[in-house]
Amino acid sequence: MKLRATGRGGRFSMMRGLTESFIGIAAAGDWPARTLDRIPAATRVSEVQHALAVGRQGRAPLRLAFASDLHIGPLTPPRLLDEAFRALAAERPDVLVLGGDYVFLDVTTASAARLTNLVASVPATTKVAVLGNHDLWTDHGLIERALAAGGARVLVNQSLVLPAPHDDVALVCLDDPWCGAPDAARAFEGVTAPVRVAVAHAPEGLPFMTGHDAALMLCGHTHGGQVALPSGPVVVHGAWGRKYPAGLYDVDAMKLGVAQLYVSRGLGNVDLPVRWNAPPEVALFTIT
């Protein structure tokens, strides 16, 4: 029975612990994931493409891939993740950005090794990752080491300027806004690159951007509700997630320091082994 987080993340309630403990018992042997693996519709991945013009005159187009919410564990079919990372690898992006929540329930050596192999399979020059709430509720050190072994640098309230010919672009990454300690001032400190792409696990990181400047912010966490009606998601946690559940939004008018916000539906499942009207996705941005 897990009644408290084993990592540094907060907001792990007794109800969350009871829920995860029950799921761990009910899904023993990962039978939901193995069952979904046999259903073609449950392993399809949408590839979303966006072209953004942000004033990079004279620079080569930057191809940035984004994937979030893998949730390696008993409810996510392994073939779905294989298909997603195969699609990412085929695009050969310059940058791979990973949006957190790499596991569901506690991370194990097997799930950590699986994460390493998936990340390593994408031939991107630069790979960057942030952490999500589910990562911080377990042994996040093991997750960080797995990401590093796959070639990804984990950034917590830190930034990274891309190598030439894209050294006019900086990735600015916040700690998980749901249960971590986001510090945008620290993340943006010393950043002089004219084009900034911010990354946070959840849309709840948007208010932390006030007073800063980013052409694009990348988030996950919402799953697009995971179960949605034609009118929209049934349940999305967090006020900002409900406002921006999935897709690309022009939020410049909000005066929050972000021109456009992209919220991914992510890939994996939590709590229920089902998605409805919220298909798994990866995204590719061409930034010119």
Tab-separated table of C-alpha atoms in Angstrom:
chain	number	residue	atom	x	y	z
A	1	MET	CA	0.000	0.000	0.000
A	2	LYS	CA	1.498	3.318	-1.110
A	3	LEU	CA	0.192	6.231	0.953
A	4	ARG	CA	2.926	8.807	0.317
A	5	ALA	CA	5.192	9.865	-2.506
A	6	THR	CA	8.576	8.180	-2.629
A	7	GLY	CA	10.035	11.133	-4.560
A	8	ARG	CA	10.156	14.872	-3.907
A	9	GLY	CA	6.739	15.651	-5.381
A	10	GLY	CA	3.969	17.144	-3.273
A	11	ARG	CA	0.190	16.889	-3.582
A	12	PHE	CA	0.218	13.097	-3.267
A	13	SER	CA	-2.982	12.569	-1.319
A	14	MET	CA	-4.131	9.503	0.553
A	15	MET	CA	-6.825	9.025	-2.098
A	16	ARG	CA	-4.161	9.130	-4.825
A	17	GLY	CA	-2.185	6.519	-2.932
A	18	LEU	CA	-5.188	4.250	-2.452
A	19	THR	CA	-6.119	4.588	-6.120
A	20	GLU	CA	-2.652	3.692	-7.333
A	21	SER	CA	-2.363	0.828	-4.866
A	22	PHE	CA	-5.681	-0.615	-6.089
A	23	ILE	CA	-4.673	-0.261	-9.738
A	24	GLY	CA	-1.336	-1.926	-9.055
A	25	ILE	CA	-3.157	-4.958	-7.656
A	26	ALA	CA	-5.977	-5.018	-10.236
A	27	ALA	CA	-3.587	-4.674	-13.194
A	28	ALA	CA	-1.042	-7.209	-11.943
A	29	GLY	CA	1.082	-8.632	-14.712
A	30	ASP	CA	0.279	-5.607	-16.908
A	31	TRP	CA	-2.641	-7.525	-18.396
A	32	PRO	CA	-4.533	-4.349	-19.505
A	33	ALA	CA	-1.510	-3.137	-21.498
A	34	ARG	CA	-0.936	-6.574	-23.028
A	35	THR	CA	-4.613	-6.822	-23.987
A	36	LEU	CA	-4.590	-3.377	-25.628
A	37	ASP	CA	-1.484	-4.398	-27.576
A	38	ARG	CA	-3.704	-6.772	-29.574
A	39	ILE	CA	-6.179	-4.039	-30.555
A	40	PRO	CA	-4.909	-2.014	-33.551
A	41	ALA	CA	-7.068	1.017	-32.715
A	42	ALA	CA	-5.516	1.200	-29.239
A	43	THR	CA	-1.976	1.448	-30.607
A	44	ARG	CA	-2.435	4.123	-33.280
A	45	VAL	CA	-0.632	7.426	-32.830
A	46	SER	CA	-1.530	10.744	-34.425
A	47	GLU	CA	1.324	12.898	-35.713
A	48	VAL	CA	0.497	16.590	-35.432
A	49	GLN	CA	2.542	19.085	-37.469
A	50	HIS	CA	2.746	22.840	-36.995
A	51	ALA	CA	4.754	25.516	-38.808
A	52	LEU	CA	5.603	28.606	-36.732
A	53	ALA	CA	7.194	31.797	-38.056
A	54	VAL	CA	8.925	33.640	-35.202
A	55	GLY	CA	11.294	35.990	-37.026
A	56	ARG	CA	14.365	33.784	-37.471
A	57	GLN	CA	15.521	35.610	-40.613
A	58	GLY	CA	18.351	33.904	-42.435
A	59	ARG	CA	18.294	30.807	-40.219
A	60	ALA	CA	17.679	27.231	-41.294
A	61	PRO	CA	14.293	25.846	-40.202
A	62	LEU	CA	14.376	24.190	-36.795
A	63	ARG	CA	12.574	20.846	-36.589
A	64	LEU	CA	11.465	20.255	-33.011
A	65	ALA	CA	9.624	17.086	-31.947
A	66	PHE	CA	7.568	16.927	-28.757
A	67	ALA	CA	6.239	13.887	-26.902
A	68	SER	CA	4.749	13.735	-23.438
A	69	ASP	CA	3.015	11.472	-20.923
A	70	LEU	CA	4.404	8.096	-21.971
A	71	HIS	CA	3.139	6.490	-18.749
A	72	ILE	CA	5.098	3.292	-19.160
A	73	GLY	CA	3.240	0.863	-16.950
A	74	PRO	CA	0.304	-1.527	-16.700
A	75	LEU	CA	-2.252	0.573	-18.629
A	76	THR	CA	-0.281	1.714	-21.705
A	77	PRO	CA	0.196	-0.732	-24.595
A	78	PRO	CA	3.912	-1.134	-25.377
A	79	ARG	CA	3.270	-1.198	-29.131
A	80	LEU	CA	1.738	2.283	-28.899
A	81	LEU	CA	4.999	3.691	-27.547
A	82	ASP	CA	7.007	1.754	-30.127
A	83	GLU	CA	4.893	3.269	-32.917
A	84	ALA	CA	5.200	6.771	-31.443
A	85	PHE	CA	8.973	6.700	-31.190
A	86	ARG	CA	9.303	5.033	-34.567
A	87	ALA	CA	7.403	7.989	-36.033
A	88	LEU	CA	9.627	10.444	-34.169
A	89	ALA	CA	12.772	8.686	-35.349
A	90	ALA	CA	11.562	8.755	-38.968
A	91	GLU	CA	11.192	12.553	-38.780
A	92	ARG	CA	14.850	12.926	-37.742
A	93	PRO	CA	14.212	16.134	-35.766
A	94	ASP	CA	16.942	18.550	-34.754
A	95	VAL	CA	15.552	18.606	-31.211
A	96	LEU	CA	13.519	16.122	-29.202
A	97	VAL	CA	11.650	17.609	-26.237
A	98	LEU	CA	10.046	15.293	-23.689
A	99	GLY	CA	7.270	16.670	-21.501
A	100	GLY	CA	7.288	14.431	-18.432
A	101	ASP	CA	5.203	11.663	-16.832
A	102	TYR	CA	7.313	8.838	-18.195
A	103	VAL	CA	5.837	6.164	-15.917
A	104	PHE	CA	2.603	5.283	-14.189
A	105	LEU	CA	2.863	3.848	-10.658
A	106	ASP	CA	6.368	3.309	-9.324
A	107	VAL	CA	9.299	3.244	-11.705
A	108	THR	CA	11.166	-0.078	-11.910
A	109	THR	CA	14.500	-1.030	-13.421
A	110	ALA	CA	12.577	-2.598	-16.309
A	111	SER	CA	10.474	0.513	-17.026
A	112	ALA	CA	13.581	2.703	-16.694
A	113	ALA	CA	15.414	0.550	-19.250
A	114	ARG	CA	12.383	0.763	-21.550
A	115	LEU	CA	12.455	4.562	-21.271
A	116	THR	CA	16.161	4.645	-22.115
A	117	ASN	CA	15.658	2.547	-25.243
A	118	LEU	CA	12.756	4.676	-26.495
A	119	VAL	CA	14.621	7.956	-26.041
A	120	ALA	CA	17.827	6.570	-27.547
A	121	SER	CA	15.939	5.462	-30.671
A	122	VAL	CA	15.373	9.049	-31.876
A	123	PRO	CA	18.414	10.446	-33.761
A	124	ALA	CA	18.135	14.069	-32.608
A	125	THR	CA	21.194	16.242	-32.055
A	126	THR	CA	19.675	17.692	-28.877
A	127	LYS	CA	17.335	15.923	-26.462
A	128	VAL	CA	15.806	17.703	-23.485
A	129	ALA	CA	13.370	16.484	-20.835
A	130	VAL	CA	11.311	17.928	-18.009
A	131	LEU	CA	9.718	15.960	-15.187
A	132	GLY	CA	6.023	15.524	-14.440
A	133	ASN	CA	3.999	14.848	-11.320
A	134	HIS	CA	4.051	11.053	-11.725
A	135	ASP	CA	7.848	11.179	-12.049
A	136	LEU	CA	8.184	13.175	-8.839
A	137	TRP	CA	5.905	10.786	-6.957
A	138	THR	CA	8.342	7.920	-7.497
A	139	ASP	CA	12.129	7.477	-7.664
A	140	HIS	CA	12.742	10.421	-9.992
A	141	GLY	CA	16.488	9.879	-9.719
A	142	LEU	CA	16.115	6.558	-11.530
A	143	ILE	CA	13.987	8.256	-14.197
A	144	GLU	CA	16.552	11.031	-14.632
A	145	ARG	CA	19.334	8.490	-15.053
A	146	ALA	CA	17.258	6.570	-17.608
A	147	LEU	CA	16.646	9.726	-19.631
A	148	ALA	CA	20.335	10.642	-19.493
A	149	ALA	CA	21.290	7.144	-20.669
A	150	GLY	CA	19.040	7.720	-23.689
A	151	GLY	CA	20.834	10.970	-24.478
A	152	ALA	CA	18.348	13.426	-22.944
A	153	ARG	CA	19.362	16.223	-20.609
A	154	VAL	CA	16.921	16.771	-17.749
A	155	LEU	CA	16.406	20.479	-17.094
A	156	VAL	CA	14.807	21.661	-13.853
A	157	ASN	CA	14.344	25.445	-13.841
A	158	GLN	CA	17.220	25.647	-16.337
A	159	SER	CA	17.791	26.682	-19.930
A	160	LEU	CA	19.785	25.408	-22.863
A	161	VAL	CA	20.881	27.296	-25.983
A	162	LEU	CA	20.764	25.085	-29.061
A	163	PRO	CA	23.933	24.469	-31.063
A	164	ALA	CA	24.529	26.271	-34.379
A	165	PRO	CA	22.843	26.880	-36.753
A	166	HIS	CA	20.009	27.182	-34.238
A	167	ASP	CA	21.887	29.081	-31.535
A	168	ASP	CA	19.304	31.868	-31.692
A	169	VAL	CA	16.905	29.510	-29.886
A	170	ALA	CA	16.900	28.650	-26.177
A	171	LEU	CA	14.849	25.965	-24.451
A	172	VAL	CA	13.701	27.202	-21.035
A	173	CYS	CA	12.410	24.429	-18.790
A	174	LEU	CA	10.384	24.702	-15.588
A	175	ASP	CA	9.991	22.216	-12.783
A	176	ASP	CA	6.622	20.492	-12.684
A	177	PRO	CA	4.005	23.132	-11.791
A	178	TRP	CA	1.641	20.531	-10.356
A	179	CYS	CA	3.752	19.149	-7.531
A	180	GLY	CA	7.266	20.553	-7.996
A	181	ALA	CA	8.823	23.988	-7.461
A	182	PRO	CA	8.782	25.971	-10.734
A	183	ASP	CA	11.076	29.008	-10.770
A	184	ALA	CA	10.853	30.913	-14.049
A	185	ALA	CA	13.225	33.670	-12.884
A	186	ARG	CA	15.949	31.110	-12.321
A	187	ALA	CA	15.148	29.292	-15.571
A	188	PHE	CA	15.362	32.488	-17.657
A	189	GLU	CA	18.424	33.885	-15.855
A	190	GLY	CA	21.137	34.772	-18.352
A	191	VAL	CA	19.082	33.780	-21.408
A	192	THR	CA	19.896	36.172	-24.253
A	193	ALA	CA	18.797	34.080	-27.251
A	194	PRO	CA	16.069	36.046	-29.062
A	195	VAL	CA	13.787	33.020	-29.547
A	196	ARG	CA	12.700	31.181	-26.410
A	197	VAL	CA	10.730	27.941	-26.265
A	198	ALA	CA	9.440	27.264	-22.757
A	199	VAL	CA	8.646	23.760	-21.522
A	200	ALA	CA	6.607	22.720	-18.491
A	201	HIS	CA	4.790	19.485	-17.812
A	202	ALA	CA	1.365	21.073	-17.337
A	203	PRO	CA	-0.485	24.202	-18.527
A	204	GLU	CA	-0.509	25.237	-14.862
A	205	GLY	CA	2.997	26.528	-15.592
A	206	LEU	CA	1.591	29.308	-17.752
A	207	PRO	CA	1.121	31.891	-14.939
A	208	PHE	CA	4.779	31.485	-13.951
A	209	MET	CA	5.709	32.939	-17.333
A	210	THR	CA	4.416	36.403	-16.442
A	211	GLY	CA	7.179	38.955	-16.987
A	212	HIS	CA	9.166	36.665	-19.254
A	213	ASP	CA	9.069	36.116	-22.986
A	214	ALA	CA	8.585	32.940	-25.026
A	215	ALA	CA	7.462	32.450	-28.595
A	216	LEU	CA	6.084	29.008	-27.713
A	217	MET	CA	5.342	27.002	-24.591
A	218	LEU	CA	5.081	23.204	-24.696
A	219	CYS	CA	3.026	21.257	-22.150
A	220	GLY	CA	1.352	17.901	-21.620
A	221	HIS	CA	-0.362	16.451	-18.527
A	222	THR	CA	-3.996	16.861	-19.598
A	223	HIS	CA	-4.246	13.833	-21.938
A	224	GLY	CA	-6.907	15.928	-23.665
A	225	GLY	CA	-9.092	14.551	-20.888
A	226	GLN	CA	-8.220	10.970	-21.977
A	227	VAL	CA	-11.996	10.497	-22.255
A	228	ALA	CA	-13.785	13.268	-24.139
A	229	LEU	CA	-17.220	13.947	-25.521
A	230	PRO	CA	-17.734	15.778	-28.821
A	231	SER	CA	-18.220	18.883	-26.679
A	232	GLY	CA	-14.870	18.446	-24.943
A	233	PRO	CA	-13.034	16.521	-22.213
A	234	VAL	CA	-15.030	14.951	-19.389
A	235	VAL	CA	-12.403	15.615	-16.688
A	236	VAL	CA	-9.241	17.719	-16.793
A	237	HIS	CA	-7.469	18.577	-13.558
A	238	GLY	CA	-6.452	22.195	-13.030
A	239	ALA	CA	-8.037	25.466	-14.100
A	240	TRP	CA	-5.440	26.154	-16.823
A	241	GLY	CA	-5.718	22.609	-18.120
A	242	ARG	CA	-9.479	22.985	-18.399
A	243	LYS	CA	-9.004	26.273	-20.242
A	244	TYR	CA	-6.411	24.786	-22.596
A	245	PRO	CA	-7.016	21.000	-22.675
A	246	ALA	CA	-5.288	20.129	-25.965
A	247	GLY	CA	-4.013	21.785	-29.118
A	248	LEU	CA	-2.250	24.973	-30.188
A	249	TYR	CA	-3.513	28.242	-28.689
A	250	ASP	CA	-2.717	31.887	-29.311
A	251	VAL	CA	-2.383	33.218	-25.759
A	252	ASP	CA	-0.487	36.440	-26.412
A	253	ALA	CA	-3.578	38.448	-25.446
A	254	MET	CA	-3.396	36.944	-21.936
A	255	LYS	CA	-0.216	39.001	-21.298
A	256	LEU	CA	1.444	36.023	-19.632
A	257	GLY	CA	4.723	36.210	-21.541
A	258	VAL	CA	3.852	33.447	-24.012
A	259	ALA	CA	2.798	33.995	-27.627
A	260	GLN	CA	1.560	30.465	-28.349
A	261	LEU	CA	0.812	27.495	-26.118
A	262	TYR	CA	0.768	23.884	-27.260
A	263	VAL	CA	-0.819	21.264	-25.008
A	264	SER	CA	-0.250	17.668	-26.065
A	265	ARG	CA	-2.752	14.884	-25.485
A	266	GLY	CA	0.271	12.733	-24.721
A	267	LEU	CA	0.627	9.027	-25.339
A	268	GLY	CA	-0.149	6.789	-22.384
A	269	ASN	CA	-2.998	6.051	-19.997
A	270	VAL	CA	-3.506	6.702	-16.302
A	271	ASP	CA	-6.169	5.317	-13.954
A	272	LEU	CA	-8.179	3.788	-16.845
A	273	PRO	CA	-6.848	1.695	-19.758
A	274	VAL	CA	-8.933	3.595	-22.293
A	275	ARG	CA	-8.969	6.716	-24.446
A	276	TRP	CA	-12.049	8.107	-26.146
A	277	ASN	CA	-12.030	11.110	-28.511
A	278	ALA	CA	-8.546	11.929	-27.210
A	279	PRO	CA	-6.139	9.957	-29.414
A	280	PRO	CA	-2.474	9.653	-28.457
A	281	GLU	CA	-0.193	12.050	-30.310
A	282	VAL	CA	3.299	13.286	-30.977
A	283	ALA	CA	3.993	16.704	-32.478
A	284	LEU	CA	6.525	18.129	-34.899
A	285	PHE	CA	7.142	21.885	-35.066
A	286	THR	CA	8.986	23.559	-37.929
A	287	ILE	CA	10.153	26.896	-36.533
A	288	THR	CA	11.279	29.502	-39.082
